Amino acid sequence: MKSVVWKRLLWAIIFLFCGIILATLLLVLVYALPTGRMRDNVNNSIDLFKTEGDYKELIPGIYVGKLDNYTDSVMLAQAIYDGEESVSIKAMNVMARMSKGKNYRESLIEYLDNGKSDGVHEYFWYWHGYMIYLKPLLLFFDYANIRLLNMAFVFITILFLGYEMYKRGVGKYIIPFGLALFLLSPITIMMSLQFSSCFYMMMLGNIVLLHFYDVLMDKKMYMFVFLFIGMGTSFFDFLTYPVVTLGIPLIWFFILNTNKSLWNMFKDFFVNTCFWGIGYVGMWCGKWAIASVILRKNCFIQAINKIMAHTSVDENITIAEVFRRNFEWTSERAYQVVMIAFLILLIVWLIKTGVDIVNLKCIIPILIIMLFPIAWYFFASSHAYFHYWMEYRECIVLIFGFYSVLLKLQKTTVFSLQK
């Protein structure tokens, strides 16, 4: 048994090492692309940034519908950077031109309108893996059209997952998952590249688990799915709502996995969570190590300082205030009506069908997973406080987990959309 564990850990380290090398090569490759056409295409959509501002609210007064044009402008400014540094330095340092007294969006507008900038800002502590698709896309599309493409991919991904759910025989979870997506606010994901990375990593993990579940269980390879999800989240994400890429696929794992003992379920929970953590933290450390070598400076110190800034709490900020901000969406009447109505519906069906005692053991891991957002808000309290309008999305783990528990307890499949 111990030899099997060590063998899987060894493979995890090998996959992680190969992933770090591949990620570095891909970034160097896309940074070798010419930036002239990229700049032209960004310039074609610059009026959009002028009119929408930093954080446009699609529905005024409701932060769930808030776009993040500020961070998207960071991504675009980095993509069109054309300094004289070597390709490898640009790929690891990830620079953008800045103007004194202006933020990223304003600096991008200033640079494209007048060709002026006062300096360069470095952003080396993230991978910025989105560059491997953003830079090639900017060769052919402006930002507005990239939004349209993103919209199409979001719809296709949701439809494909729905098909996999139906095909796997868990169609009754379509509506609960739809409610989780309702809170996730797909329209903002379609229009803000910043919000897309965690969405796609979560959806890809769900699809792989549903489609290849039998093979993964037979070969005992399921933990590597979580390893790759963790690696991908670290590589692509700009620290938005990473917990959903672990929590939602892990809930799906236990929805599908009903034939094991409670002890084995806890082992699977621990192993899958650890492998995701190995992938997530390992990729971060890999970036800092490679950047330290290429940039010839200790990138770990500044990166760790950034982590401390995100996890520390200002003396004027309380944990209660962190939770209030991230759960403020519950005050919106639309969410109250939709979610309470479905809750009542599920309770009525539970009373009608009865509780399946056998499935009681299956809900315990899901109940623990539902605590992930709470733990994250404690850990990354500063980040969750200041960026609550993106961090609130971690709550979909709570929502989907809660409804999944109720559906798991159903004795029959009265409420279902089975194959």
CSV table of C-alpha atoms in Angstrom, one decimal, residues 6-419:
chain,number,residue,atom,x,y,z
A,6,TRP,CA,4.9,6.8,-3.0
A,7,LYS,CA,4.6,5.8,-6.6
A,8,ARG,CA,1.7,8.1,-7.2
A,9,LEU,CA,3.5,10.9,-5.4
A,10,LEU,CA,6.5,10.3,-7.6
A,11,TRP,CA,4.3,10.6,-10.7
A,12,ALA,CA,2.7,13.7,-9.3
A,13,ILE,CA,6.2,15.3,-8.9
A,14,ILE,CA,7.1,14.2,-12.4
A,15,PHE,CA,3.9,15.6,-13.9
A,16,LEU,CA,4.4,18.8,-12.0
A,17,PHE,CA,8.0,19.2,-13.1
A,18,CYS,CA,7.0,18.6,-16.8
A,19,GLY,CA,4.1,21.0,-16.4
A,20,ILE,CA,6.4,23.8,-15.1
A,21,ILE,CA,8.8,23.2,-18.0
A,22,LEU,CA,6.0,23.1,-20.6
A,23,ALA,CA,4.4,26.2,-19.2
A,24,THR,CA,7.7,28.1,-19.4
A,25,LEU,CA,8.3,27.0,-23.0
A,26,LEU,CA,4.7,28.0,-24.1
A,27,LEU,CA,5.1,31.4,-22.6
A,28,VAL,CA,8.5,32.0,-24.2
A,29,LEU,CA,7.0,30.8,-27.5
A,30,VAL,CA,4.0,33.3,-27.4
A,31,TYR,CA,6.2,36.1,-26.3
A,32,ALA,CA,8.3,35.6,-29.5
A,33,LEU,CA,5.2,36.6,-31.5
A,34,PRO,CA,5.2,40.1,-33.0
A,35,THR,CA,3.2,42.6,-31.1
A,36,GLY,CA,2.3,45.1,-33.9
A,37,ARG,CA,-1.0,43.6,-34.9
A,38,MET,CA,-1.8,42.8,-31.3
A,39,ARG,CA,-1.4,46.5,-30.5
A,40,ASP,CA,-3.6,47.5,-33.5
A,41,ASN,CA,-6.4,45.1,-32.4
A,42,VAL,CA,-6.3,46.4,-28.8
A,43,ASN,CA,-6.4,49.9,-30.1
A,44,ASN,CA,-9.5,49.0,-32.2
A,45,SER,CA,-11.4,48.4,-28.9
A,46,ILE,CA,-9.9,51.2,-26.8
A,47,ASP,CA,-13.2,53.2,-26.9
A,48,LEU,CA,-14.8,50.3,-25.1
A,49,PHE,CA,-12.5,50.9,-22.1
A,50,LYS,CA,-13.1,54.6,-22.3
A,51,THR,CA,-16.9,54.3,-22.1
A,52,GLU,CA,-17.2,51.3,-19.7
A,53,GLY,CA,-14.6,52.5,-17.2
A,54,ASP,CA,-12.8,50.2,-14.7
A,55,TYR,CA,-15.7,48.3,-13.2
A,56,LYS,CA,-18.9,48.7,-15.2
A,57,GLU,CA,-22.0,47.3,-13.5
A,58,LEU,CA,-24.2,45.6,-16.2
A,59,ILE,CA,-27.1,45.9,-13.7
A,60,PRO,CA,-26.5,49.2,-11.7
A,61,GLY,CA,-26.3,48.7,-8.0
A,62,ILE,CA,-25.7,44.9,-8.2
A,63,TYR,CA,-22.1,43.9,-7.8
A,64,VAL,CA,-22.8,40.3,-9.1
A,65,GLY,CA,-23.0,41.9,-12.6
A,66,LYS,CA,-19.8,43.9,-12.3
A,67,LEU,CA,-17.2,43.6,-15.1
A,68,ASP,CA,-13.5,43.8,-14.4
A,69,ASN,CA,-12.2,46.0,-17.2
A,70,TYR,CA,-9.3,47.1,-14.9
A,71,THR,CA,-7.7,43.7,-14.8
A,72,ASP,CA,-8.5,43.0,-18.5
A,73,SER,CA,-6.6,46.2,-19.3
A,74,VAL,CA,-3.7,44.8,-17.3
A,75,MET,CA,-3.8,41.6,-19.4
A,76,LEU,CA,-4.0,43.5,-22.7
A,77,ALA,CA,-1.2,45.9,-21.7
A,78,GLN,CA,1.0,43.0,-20.8
A,79,ALA,CA,0.1,41.2,-24.1
A,80,ILE,CA,1.2,44.2,-26.3
A,81,TYR,CA,4.4,45.1,-24.3
A,82,ASP,CA,7.2,45.6,-26.9
A,83,GLY,CA,10.2,46.3,-24.8
A,84,GLU,CA,13.8,45.5,-25.9
A,85,GLU,CA,14.3,42.8,-23.2
A,86,SER,CA,14.9,39.2,-24.3
A,87,VAL,CA,11.9,37.0,-24.9
A,88,SER,CA,12.6,34.8,-21.9
A,89,ILE,CA,12.8,37.9,-19.6
A,90,LYS,CA,9.6,39.3,-20.9
A,91,ALA,CA,7.9,35.9,-20.5
A,92,MET,CA,8.9,35.6,-16.9
A,93,ASN,CA,8.8,39.3,-15.8
A,94,VAL,CA,5.5,40.0,-17.5
A,95,MET,CA,5.7,43.8,-18.0
A,96,ALA,CA,3.3,46.6,-19.0
A,97,ARG,CA,3.8,50.3,-19.6
A,98,MET,CA,2.4,52.6,-17.0
A,99,SER,CA,1.8,56.4,-16.8
A,100,LYS,CA,2.5,58.4,-13.6
A,101,GLY,CA,-0.7,59.0,-11.6
A,102,LYS,CA,-2.8,56.7,-13.8
A,103,ASN,CA,-4.0,53.1,-13.3
A,104,TYR,CA,-3.6,50.3,-15.8
A,105,ARG,CA,-6.7,51.1,-17.8
A,106,GLU,CA,-5.9,54.8,-18.0
A,107,SER,CA,-2.2,54.0,-18.8
A,108,LEU,CA,-3.3,51.7,-21.6
A,109,ILE,CA,-5.5,54.4,-23.1
A,110,GLU,CA,-2.7,57.0,-22.7
A,111,TYR,CA,-0.2,54.7,-24.4
A,112,LEU,CA,-2.4,53.8,-27.3
A,113,ASP,CA,-3.7,57.3,-27.9
A,114,ASN,CA,-0.4,59.2,-27.5
A,115,GLY,CA,2.3,56.6,-27.4
A,116,LYS,CA,3.3,57.9,-23.9
A,117,SER,CA,4.3,56.0,-20.8
A,118,ASP,CA,6.4,56.9,-17.8
A,119,GLY,CA,7.7,53.5,-16.9
A,120,VAL,CA,7.2,49.8,-16.8
A,121,HIS,CA,5.5,47.7,-14.1
A,122,GLU,CA,6.6,44.1,-13.4
A,123,TYR,CA,4.2,41.4,-12.5
A,124,PHE,CA,6.4,38.3,-12.2
A,125,TRP,CA,4.8,36.5,-9.2
A,126,TYR,CA,2.0,35.2,-11.4
A,127,TRP,CA,2.3,32.8,-14.3
A,128,HIS,CA,-0.1,34.8,-16.5
A,129,GLY,CA,-0.8,31.6,-18.4
A,130,TYR,CA,-3.7,33.3,-20.2
A,131,MET,CA,-1.0,34.8,-22.5
A,132,ILE,CA,-0.7,31.5,-24.4
A,133,TYR,CA,-4.2,32.1,-25.9
A,134,LEU,CA,-4.6,35.9,-25.5
A,135,LYS,CA,-1.6,36.8,-27.6
A,136,PRO,CA,-2.4,34.5,-30.5
A,137,LEU,CA,-6.0,35.7,-30.4
A,138,LEU,CA,-5.0,39.4,-30.5
A,139,LEU,CA,-3.2,38.7,-33.8
A,140,PHE,CA,-6.6,38.2,-35.4
A,141,PHE,CA,-9.3,39.7,-33.2
A,142,ASP,CA,-9.9,42.9,-31.2
A,143,TYR,CA,-11.0,42.8,-27.6
A,144,ALA,CA,-14.7,43.1,-28.5
A,145,ASN,CA,-14.5,40.1,-30.8
A,146,ILE,CA,-12.6,38.1,-28.2
A,147,ARG,CA,-15.5,38.8,-25.8
A,148,LEU,CA,-17.8,37.3,-28.4
A,149,LEU,CA,-15.6,34.2,-28.8
A,150,ASN,CA,-15.5,33.9,-25.0
A,151,MET,CA,-19.3,34.1,-25.0
A,152,ALA,CA,-19.6,31.2,-27.5
A,153,PHE,CA,-17.1,29.1,-25.6
A,154,VAL,CA,-19.0,29.6,-22.3
A,155,PHE,CA,-22.3,28.5,-23.9
A,156,ILE,CA,-20.6,25.5,-25.5
A,157,THR,CA,-18.9,24.4,-22.3
A,158,ILE,CA,-22.2,24.6,-20.3
A,159,LEU,CA,-24.1,22.7,-22.9
A,160,PHE,CA,-21.4,20.0,-23.2
A,161,LEU,CA,-21.3,19.5,-19.4
A,162,GLY,CA,-25.1,19.2,-19.4
A,163,TYR,CA,-24.9,16.5,-22.0
A,164,GLU,CA,-22.2,14.7,-20.0
A,165,MET,CA,-24.5,14.9,-16.9
A,166,TYR,CA,-27.4,13.4,-18.8
A,167,LYS,CA,-25.3,10.7,-20.4
A,168,ARG,CA,-23.8,9.7,-17.0
A,169,GLY,CA,-27.3,9.4,-15.5
A,170,VAL,CA,-27.0,12.4,-13.1
A,171,GLY,CA,-29.4,14.6,-15.0
A,172,LYS,CA,-31.2,15.5,-11.8
A,173,TYR,CA,-28.3,17.7,-10.8
A,174,ILE,CA,-28.7,19.9,-13.9
A,175,ILE,CA,-31.0,22.4,-12.1
A,176,PRO,CA,-28.9,22.7,-8.9
A,177,PHE,CA,-25.8,23.2,-11.0
A,178,GLY,CA,-27.7,25.8,-13.1
A,179,LEU,CA,-28.5,27.6,-9.9
A,180,ALA,CA,-24.8,27.6,-9.0
A,181,LEU,CA,-24.0,29.1,-12.4
A,182,PHE,CA,-26.7,31.7,-11.9
A,183,LEU,CA,-24.7,32.9,-8.9
A,184,LEU,CA,-21.5,32.6,-10.8
A,185,SER,CA,-22.9,35.2,-13.3
A,186,PRO,CA,-22.0,33.7,-16.7
A,187,ILE,CA,-22.6,37.0,-18.4
A,188,THR,CA,-19.7,38.7,-16.6
A,189,ILE,CA,-17.5,35.7,-17.3
A,190,MET,CA,-18.3,36.1,-21.0
A,191,MET,CA,-17.4,39.7,-21.0
A,192,SER,CA,-14.4,39.8,-18.6
A,193,LEU,CA,-11.4,37.6,-19.5
A,194,GLN,CA,-10.3,38.0,-15.9
A,195,PHE,CA,-13.2,35.9,-14.6
A,196,SER,CA,-12.9,33.2,-17.3
A,197,SER,CA,-9.9,31.1,-16.2
A,198,CYS,CA,-11.3,29.5,-13.1
A,199,PHE,CA,-14.6,29.0,-14.9
A,200,TYR,CA,-13.0,27.0,-17.6
A,201,MET,CA,-10.7,25.0,-15.2
A,202,MET,CA,-13.8,24.1,-13.1
A,203,MET,CA,-15.9,23.1,-16.1
A,204,LEU,CA,-13.0,21.1,-17.7
A,205,GLY,CA,-12.5,19.2,-14.5
A,206,ASN,CA,-16.2,18.5,-14.2
A,207,ILE,CA,-16.4,17.2,-17.8
A,208,VAL,CA,-13.3,15.0,-17.5
A,209,LEU,CA,-14.6,13.4,-14.3
A,210,LEU,CA,-18.0,12.7,-15.8
A,211,HIS,CA,-16.8,11.5,-19.2
A,212,PHE,CA,-13.9,9.3,-18.0
A,213,TYR,CA,-15.1,8.4,-14.5
A,214,ASP,CA,-15.2,4.6,-15.1
A,215,VAL,CA,-11.6,4.6,-16.5
A,216,LEU,CA,-10.3,6.9,-13.8
A,217,MET,CA,-11.8,4.7,-11.1
A,218,ASP,CA,-10.6,1.4,-12.7
A,219,LYS,CA,-7.1,2.7,-13.1
A,220,LYS,CA,-7.0,4.6,-9.8
A,221,MET,CA,-6.0,7.7,-11.7
A,222,TYR,CA,-8.7,10.1,-10.5
A,223,MET,CA,-6.3,12.0,-8.2
A,224,PHE,CA,-4.2,13.1,-11.2
A,225,VAL,CA,-7.3,14.9,-12.5
A,226,PHE,CA,-7.2,17.1,-9.4
A,227,LEU,CA,-3.4,17.5,-9.8
A,228,PHE,CA,-3.8,18.9,-13.3
A,229,ILE,CA,-6.8,21.1,-12.2
A,230,GLY,CA,-4.6,22.6,-9.5
A,231,MET,CA,-1.7,23.1,-11.9
A,232,GLY,CA,-4.0,24.7,-14.5
A,233,THR,CA,-5.6,27.0,-12.0
A,234,SER,CA,-2.2,28.3,-10.8
A,235,PHE,CA,-1.0,28.7,-14.4
A,236,PHE,CA,-4.1,30.5,-15.9
A,237,ASP,CA,-5.7,32.3,-12.9
A,238,PHE,CA,-5.1,35.9,-11.8
A,239,LEU,CA,-6.2,35.0,-8.2
A,240,THR,CA,-9.9,35.4,-8.7
A,241,TYR,CA,-12.0,32.5,-7.2
A,242,PRO,CA,-9.7,29.4,-7.2
A,243,VAL,CA,-11.5,27.4,-4.6
A,244,VAL,CA,-14.3,26.5,-7.1
A,245,THR,CA,-11.8,24.6,-9.2
A,246,LEU,CA,-11.3,22.2,-6.3
A,247,GLY,CA,-14.7,22.3,-4.6
A,248,ILE,CA,-17.1,21.8,-7.5
A,249,PRO,CA,-15.2,18.9,-9.2
A,250,LEU,CA,-14.7,17.3,-5.8
A,251,ILE,CA,-18.5,17.4,-5.2
A,252,TRP,CA,-19.0,15.8,-8.6
A,253,PHE,CA,-16.6,13.1,-7.5
A,254,PHE,CA,-18.6,12.2,-4.5
A,255,ILE,CA,-21.9,12.5,-6.4
A,256,LEU,CA,-20.6,9.7,-8.7
A,257,ASN,CA,-18.7,7.8,-6.1
A,258,THR,CA,-21.4,6.0,-3.9
A,259,ASN,CA,-20.1,2.5,-3.5
A,260,LYS,CA,-17.2,3.0,-1.1
A,261,SER,CA,-17.1,2.9,2.7
A,262,LEU,CA,-17.0,6.1,4.6
A,263,TRP,CA,-13.4,5.5,5.5
A,264,ASN,CA,-12.4,5.1,1.8
A,265,MET,CA,-14.4,8.2,1.0
A,266,PHE,CA,-12.4,10.2,3.5
A,267,LYS,CA,-9.2,8.9,2.0
A,268,ASP,CA,-10.3,9.9,-1.5
A,269,PHE,CA,-11.2,13.3,-0.1
A,270,PHE,CA,-7.8,13.7,1.5
A,271,VAL,CA,-5.9,12.4,-1.5
A,272,ASN,CA,-7.8,14.5,-4.2
A,273,THR,CA,-7.5,17.6,-2.1
A,274,CYS,CA,-3.8,17.1,-1.5
A,275,PHE,CA,-3.1,16.4,-5.2
A,276,TRP,CA,-4.9,19.6,-6.1
A,277,GLY,CA,-2.8,21.5,-3.5
A,278,ILE,CA,0.4,19.9,-4.8
A,279,GLY,CA,-0.5,21.1,-8.3
A,280,TYR,CA,-1.6,24.6,-7.2
A,281,VAL,CA,1.2,25.4,-4.8
A,282,GLY,CA,3.8,23.5,-6.8
A,283,MET,CA,3.2,25.5,-10.0
A,284,TRP,CA,3.4,28.8,-8.0
A,285,CYS,CA,6.8,27.7,-6.6
A,286,GLY,CA,7.9,26.6,-10.0
A,287,LYS,CA,7.2,30.0,-11.5
A,288,TRP,CA,9.2,31.8,-8.8
A,289,ALA,CA,12.1,29.3,-9.1
A,290,ILE,CA,12.4,29.7,-12.9
A,291,ALA,CA,11.8,33.5,-12.7
A,292,SER,CA,14.6,33.7,-10.1
A,293,VAL,CA,17.0,32.0,-12.5
A,294,ILE,CA,16.1,33.9,-15.6
A,295,LEU,CA,15.7,37.3,-14.0
A,296,ARG,CA,18.7,36.8,-11.7
A,297,LYS,CA,16.9,37.9,-8.5
A,298,ASN,CA,15.2,36.2,-5.6
A,299,CYS,CA,11.5,36.2,-6.7
A,300,PHE,CA,10.4,34.2,-3.7
A,301,ILE,CA,10.8,37.1,-1.3
A,302,GLN,CA,8.5,39.5,-3.1
A,303,ALA,CA,6.1,36.7,-4.0
A,304,ILE,CA,5.8,35.6,-0.3
A,305,ASN,CA,5.3,39.3,0.6
A,306,LYS,CA,2.4,39.4,-1.8
A,307,ILE,CA,0.9,36.3,-0.2
A,308,MET,CA,1.2,37.8,3.2
A,309,ALA,CA,-0.6,41.0,2.0
A,310,HIS,CA,-3.5,38.9,0.6
A,311,THR,CA,-3.8,36.8,3.7
A,312,SER,CA,-3.3,39.4,6.4
A,313,VAL,CA,-6.2,41.4,7.9
A,314,ASP,CA,-5.9,45.1,8.4
A,315,GLU,CA,-6.7,46.1,12.0
A,316,ASN,CA,-9.7,48.1,10.7
A,317,ILE,CA,-11.1,45.0,8.8
A,318,THR,CA,-12.9,42.3,10.8
A,319,ILE,CA,-13.6,38.8,9.6
A,320,ALA,CA,-17.3,39.5,10.1
A,321,GLU,CA,-17.0,42.3,7.5
A,322,VAL,CA,-15.2,39.9,5.1
A,323,PHE,CA,-18.1,37.5,5.3
A,324,ARG,CA,-20.7,40.3,5.1
A,325,ARG,CA,-19.2,41.5,1.9
A,326,ASN,CA,-18.9,38.1,0.3
A,327,PHE,CA,-22.4,37.1,1.2
A,328,GLU,CA,-24.1,40.4,0.3
A,329,TRP,CA,-25.5,38.7,-2.8
A,330,THR,CA,-28.0,36.9,-0.5
A,331,SER,CA,-29.8,40.3,0.0
A,332,GLU,CA,-30.8,40.4,-3.6
A,333,ARG,CA,-34.4,39.4,-3.9
A,334,ALA,CA,-34.0,37.5,-7.2
A,335,TYR,CA,-31.5,35.1,-5.6
A,336,GLN,CA,-33.8,34.7,-2.5
A,337,VAL,CA,-36.8,33.9,-4.6
A,338,VAL,CA,-35.1,31.4,-7.0
A,339,MET,CA,-33.1,29.6,-4.4
A,340,ILE,CA,-35.8,29.4,-1.7
A,341,ALA,CA,-38.3,28.2,-4.3
A,342,PHE,CA,-36.1,25.4,-5.4
A,343,LEU,CA,-35.3,24.5,-1.8
A,344,ILE,CA,-39.0,24.2,-1.0
A,345,LEU,CA,-39.4,22.0,-4.1
A,346,LEU,CA,-36.6,19.7,-3.0
A,347,ILE,CA,-37.9,19.4,0.5
A,348,VAL,CA,-41.4,18.5,-0.8
A,349,TRP,CA,-39.8,15.8,-3.0
A,350,LEU,CA,-37.8,14.5,-0.1
A,351,ILE,CA,-40.9,14.2,2.1
A,352,LYS,CA,-42.6,12.4,-0.7
A,353,THR,CA,-39.8,10.0,-1.6
A,354,GLY,CA,-38.3,9.5,1.9
A,355,VAL,CA,-34.7,9.6,2.9
A,356,ASP,CA,-32.3,7.0,1.6
A,357,ILE,CA,-30.3,6.0,4.7
A,358,VAL,CA,-27.7,4.3,2.6
A,359,ASN,CA,-26.7,7.7,1.1
A,360,LEU,CA,-26.1,9.4,4.4
A,361,LYS,CA,-22.5,8.4,4.3
A,362,CYS,CA,-22.1,9.9,0.9
A,363,ILE,CA,-23.1,13.4,2.0
A,364,ILE,CA,-20.5,13.7,4.8
A,365,PRO,CA,-17.6,14.5,2.4
A,366,ILE,CA,-19.8,17.0,0.5
A,367,LEU,CA,-20.7,18.7,3.8
A,368,ILE,CA,-17.0,19.2,4.5
A,369,ILE,CA,-16.4,20.5,1.0
A,370,MET,CA,-19.1,23.1,1.6
A,371,LEU,CA,-16.8,24.6,4.2
A,372,PHE,CA,-14.0,25.3,1.6
A,373,PRO,CA,-15.3,28.9,0.9
A,374,ILE,CA,-15.5,29.7,4.6
A,375,ALA,CA,-11.9,28.4,5.1
A,376,TRP,CA,-10.7,30.5,2.1
A,377,TYR,CA,-12.3,33.7,3.4
A,378,PHE,CA,-10.4,33.1,6.7
A,379,PHE,CA,-7.1,32.4,4.9
A,380,ALA,CA,-7.3,35.0,2.2
A,381,SER,CA,-9.2,37.5,4.3
A,382,SER,CA,-7.6,40.7,2.9
A,383,HIS,CA,-8.0,39.6,-0.7
A,384,ALA,CA,-11.6,38.5,-0.1
A,385,TYR,CA,-12.4,41.8,1.6
A,386,PHE,CA,-11.1,44.1,-1.1
A,387,HIS,CA,-12.1,41.9,-4.1
A,388,TYR,CA,-15.4,40.6,-2.7
A,389,TRP,CA,-17.1,41.3,-6.1
A,390,MET,CA,-15.1,38.4,-7.6
A,391,GLU,CA,-14.4,36.3,-4.5
A,392,TYR,CA,-18.2,35.9,-3.7
A,393,ARG,CA,-18.2,33.3,-6.5
A,394,GLU,CA,-16.5,30.8,-4.1
A,395,CYS,CA,-20.0,30.5,-2.6
A,396,ILE,CA,-21.2,28.4,-5.5
A,397,VAL,CA,-19.4,25.5,-3.7
A,398,LEU,CA,-21.8,26.1,-0.8
A,399,ILE,CA,-24.9,26.3,-3.1
A,400,PHE,CA,-24.1,23.3,-5.3
A,401,GLY,CA,-23.0,21.3,-2.3
A,402,PHE,CA,-26.2,22.1,-0.3
A,403,TYR,CA,-28.6,21.1,-3.1
A,404,SER,CA,-26.5,18.1,-4.0
A,405,VAL,CA,-26.8,16.8,-0.4
A,406,LEU,CA,-30.6,17.1,-0.6
A,407,LEU,CA,-30.7,15.3,-3.9
A,408,LYS,CA,-28.4,12.6,-2.6
A,409,LEU,CA,-30.8,11.9,0.2
A,410,GLN,CA,-33.7,11.2,-2.2
A,411,LYS,CA,-34.9,7.6,-2.0
A,412,THR,CA,-36.1,7.4,-5.6
A,413,THR,CA,-35.5,9.4,-8.7
A,414,VAL,CA,-38.9,11.2,-8.8
A,415,PHE,CA,-37.0,14.4,-9.6
A,416,SER,CA,-34.6,13.4,-12.4
A,417,LEU,CA,-33.6,13.8,-16.0
A,418,GLN,CA,-32.0,10.4,-16.4
A,419,LYS,CA,-30.7,9.0,-19.6
